[in-house]
Amino acid sequence: MAVISHWLNNKSYPGTRVDTAPVTNPATGAVTGQVALASVEDARAV
């Protein structure tokens, strides 16, 4: 299943956390992917 990473300085940035959250299609309720969750360090990198 695809994991959507962060976008930083016009590049994909994987982040420092390993936690993800589901991405759900609201029409069907199906989980279509995962999104990476940010840490405090990730937010400070911006």
Short mmCIF file of N, CA and C in Angstrom, two decimals:
data_model
loop_
_atom_site.label_atom_id
_atom_site.label_comp_id
_atom_site.label_asym_id
_atom_site.label_seq_id
_atom_site.Cartn_x
_atom_site.Cartn_y
_atom_site.Cartn_z
N MET A 1 0.85 -1.17 0.00
CA MET A 1 0.00 0.00 0.00
C MET A 1 0.90 1.24 0.00
N ALA A 2 0.54 2.21 -0.78
CA ALA A 2 1.35 3.42 -0.92
C ALA A 2 1.35 4.25 0.36
N VAL A 3 2.52 4.81 0.68
CA VAL A 3 2.66 5.73 1.81
C VAL A 3 2.96 7.11 1.25
N ILE A 4 2.13 8.08 1.61
CA ILE A 4 2.31 9.46 1.18
C ILE A 4 3.27 10.12 2.16
N SER A 5 4.40 10.59 1.64
CA SER A 5 5.40 11.22 2.51
C SER A 5 5.17 12.73 2.58
N HIS A 6 6.02 13.39 3.32
CA HIS A 6 5.96 14.85 3.45
C HIS A 6 6.59 15.48 2.22
N TRP A 7 6.35 16.77 2.05
CA TRP A 7 6.93 17.52 0.94
C TRP A 7 7.64 18.71 1.55
N LEU A 8 8.97 18.79 1.36
CA LEU A 8 9.78 19.83 1.99
C LEU A 8 10.79 20.36 0.98
N ASN A 9 10.82 21.68 0.81
CA ASN A 9 11.75 22.31 -0.14
C ASN A 9 11.62 21.72 -1.55
N ASN A 10 10.38 21.49 -1.95
CA ASN A 10 10.07 20.98 -3.28
C ASN A 10 10.61 19.57 -3.53
N LYS A 11 10.77 18.79 -2.44
CA LYS A 11 11.23 17.40 -2.55
C LYS A 11 10.46 16.52 -1.57
N SER A 12 10.36 15.26 -1.92
CA SER A 12 9.77 14.29 -1.00
C SER A 12 10.69 14.13 0.21
N TYR A 13 10.10 14.13 1.40
CA TYR A 13 10.85 14.03 2.65
C TYR A 13 10.19 12.93 3.49
N PRO A 14 10.89 11.83 3.79
CA PRO A 14 10.26 10.72 4.49
C PRO A 14 9.92 11.00 5.94
N GLY A 15 10.58 11.96 6.55
CA GLY A 15 10.32 12.27 7.96
C GLY A 15 11.08 11.34 8.88
N THR A 16 10.93 11.58 10.18
CA THR A 16 11.67 10.82 11.17
C THR A 16 10.81 9.83 11.93
N ARG A 17 9.49 9.94 11.84
CA ARG A 17 8.58 9.02 12.52
C ARG A 17 8.25 7.84 11.62
N VAL A 18 7.90 6.74 12.24
CA VAL A 18 7.48 5.57 11.47
C VAL A 18 5.96 5.40 11.50
N ASP A 19 5.27 6.23 12.29
CA ASP A 19 3.82 6.14 12.40
C ASP A 19 3.14 6.64 11.14
N THR A 20 2.03 6.00 10.80
CA THR A 20 1.23 6.43 9.66
C THR A 20 -0.24 6.45 10.07
N ALA A 21 -1.05 7.08 9.24
CA ALA A 21 -2.50 7.09 9.43
C ALA A 21 -3.14 6.67 8.11
N PRO A 22 -4.30 6.02 8.18
CA PRO A 22 -4.94 5.56 6.95
C PRO A 22 -5.52 6.72 6.13
N VAL A 23 -5.47 6.56 4.81
CA VAL A 23 -6.13 7.47 3.87
C VAL A 23 -7.36 6.70 3.38
N THR A 24 -8.53 7.27 3.62
CA THR A 24 -9.78 6.57 3.33
C THR A 24 -10.56 7.28 2.22
N ASN A 25 -11.08 6.50 1.29
CA ASN A 25 -11.96 7.02 0.26
C ASN A 25 -13.32 7.27 0.93
N PRO A 26 -13.76 8.52 1.02
CA PRO A 26 -15.01 8.80 1.73
C PRO A 26 -16.25 8.22 1.05
N ALA A 27 -16.18 7.97 -0.24
CA ALA A 27 -17.33 7.43 -0.96
C ALA A 27 -17.54 5.95 -0.68
N THR A 28 -16.43 5.23 -0.46
CA THR A 28 -16.54 3.78 -0.28
C THR A 28 -16.13 3.30 1.11
N GLY A 29 -15.39 4.15 1.83
CA GLY A 29 -14.88 3.74 3.13
C GLY A 29 -13.64 2.87 3.04
N ALA A 30 -13.17 2.62 1.82
CA ALA A 30 -11.99 1.76 1.63
C ALA A 30 -10.72 2.54 1.94
N VAL A 31 -9.79 1.88 2.60
CA VAL A 31 -8.48 2.47 2.85
C VAL A 31 -7.66 2.33 1.57
N THR A 32 -7.19 3.46 1.05
CA THR A 32 -6.48 3.46 -0.23
C THR A 32 -4.99 3.71 -0.10
N GLY A 33 -4.54 4.05 1.09
CA GLY A 33 -3.12 4.31 1.31
C GLY A 33 -2.86 4.67 2.75
N GLN A 34 -1.65 5.11 3.00
CA GLN A 34 -1.24 5.56 4.33
C GLN A 34 -0.55 6.90 4.16
N VAL A 35 -0.67 7.76 5.17
CA VAL A 35 0.02 9.04 5.16
C VAL A 35 0.98 9.07 6.34
N ALA A 36 2.21 9.53 6.09
CA ALA A 36 3.22 9.62 7.14
C ALA A 36 2.85 10.72 8.12
N LEU A 37 3.00 10.45 9.41
CA LEU A 37 2.75 11.45 10.43
C LEU A 37 4.06 12.15 10.77
N ALA A 38 3.98 13.43 11.05
CA ALA A 38 5.18 14.23 11.32
C ALA A 38 5.52 14.24 12.81
N SER A 39 6.81 14.37 13.07
CA SER A 39 7.29 14.55 14.44
C SER A 39 7.58 16.03 14.67
N VAL A 40 7.89 16.39 15.88
CA VAL A 40 8.28 17.77 16.18
C VAL A 40 9.52 18.14 15.36
N GLU A 41 10.46 17.22 15.23
CA GLU A 41 11.67 17.48 14.45
C GLU A 41 11.34 17.74 12.98
N ASP A 42 10.37 17.01 12.45
CA ASP A 42 9.96 17.22 11.06
C ASP A 42 9.38 18.63 10.90
N ALA A 43 8.54 19.05 11.83
CA ALA A 43 7.94 20.38 11.76
C ALA A 43 9.00 21.47 11.86
N ARG A 44 10.00 21.26 12.68
CA ARG A 44 11.07 22.25 12.83
C ARG A 44 11.96 22.30 11.59
N ALA A 45 12.01 21.24 10.81
CA ALA A 45 12.82 21.21 9.59
C ALA A 45 12.28 22.15 8.53
N VAL A 46 11.03 22.51 8.66
CA VAL A 46 10.39 23.41 7.70
C VAL A 46 10.91 24.79 7.96
#
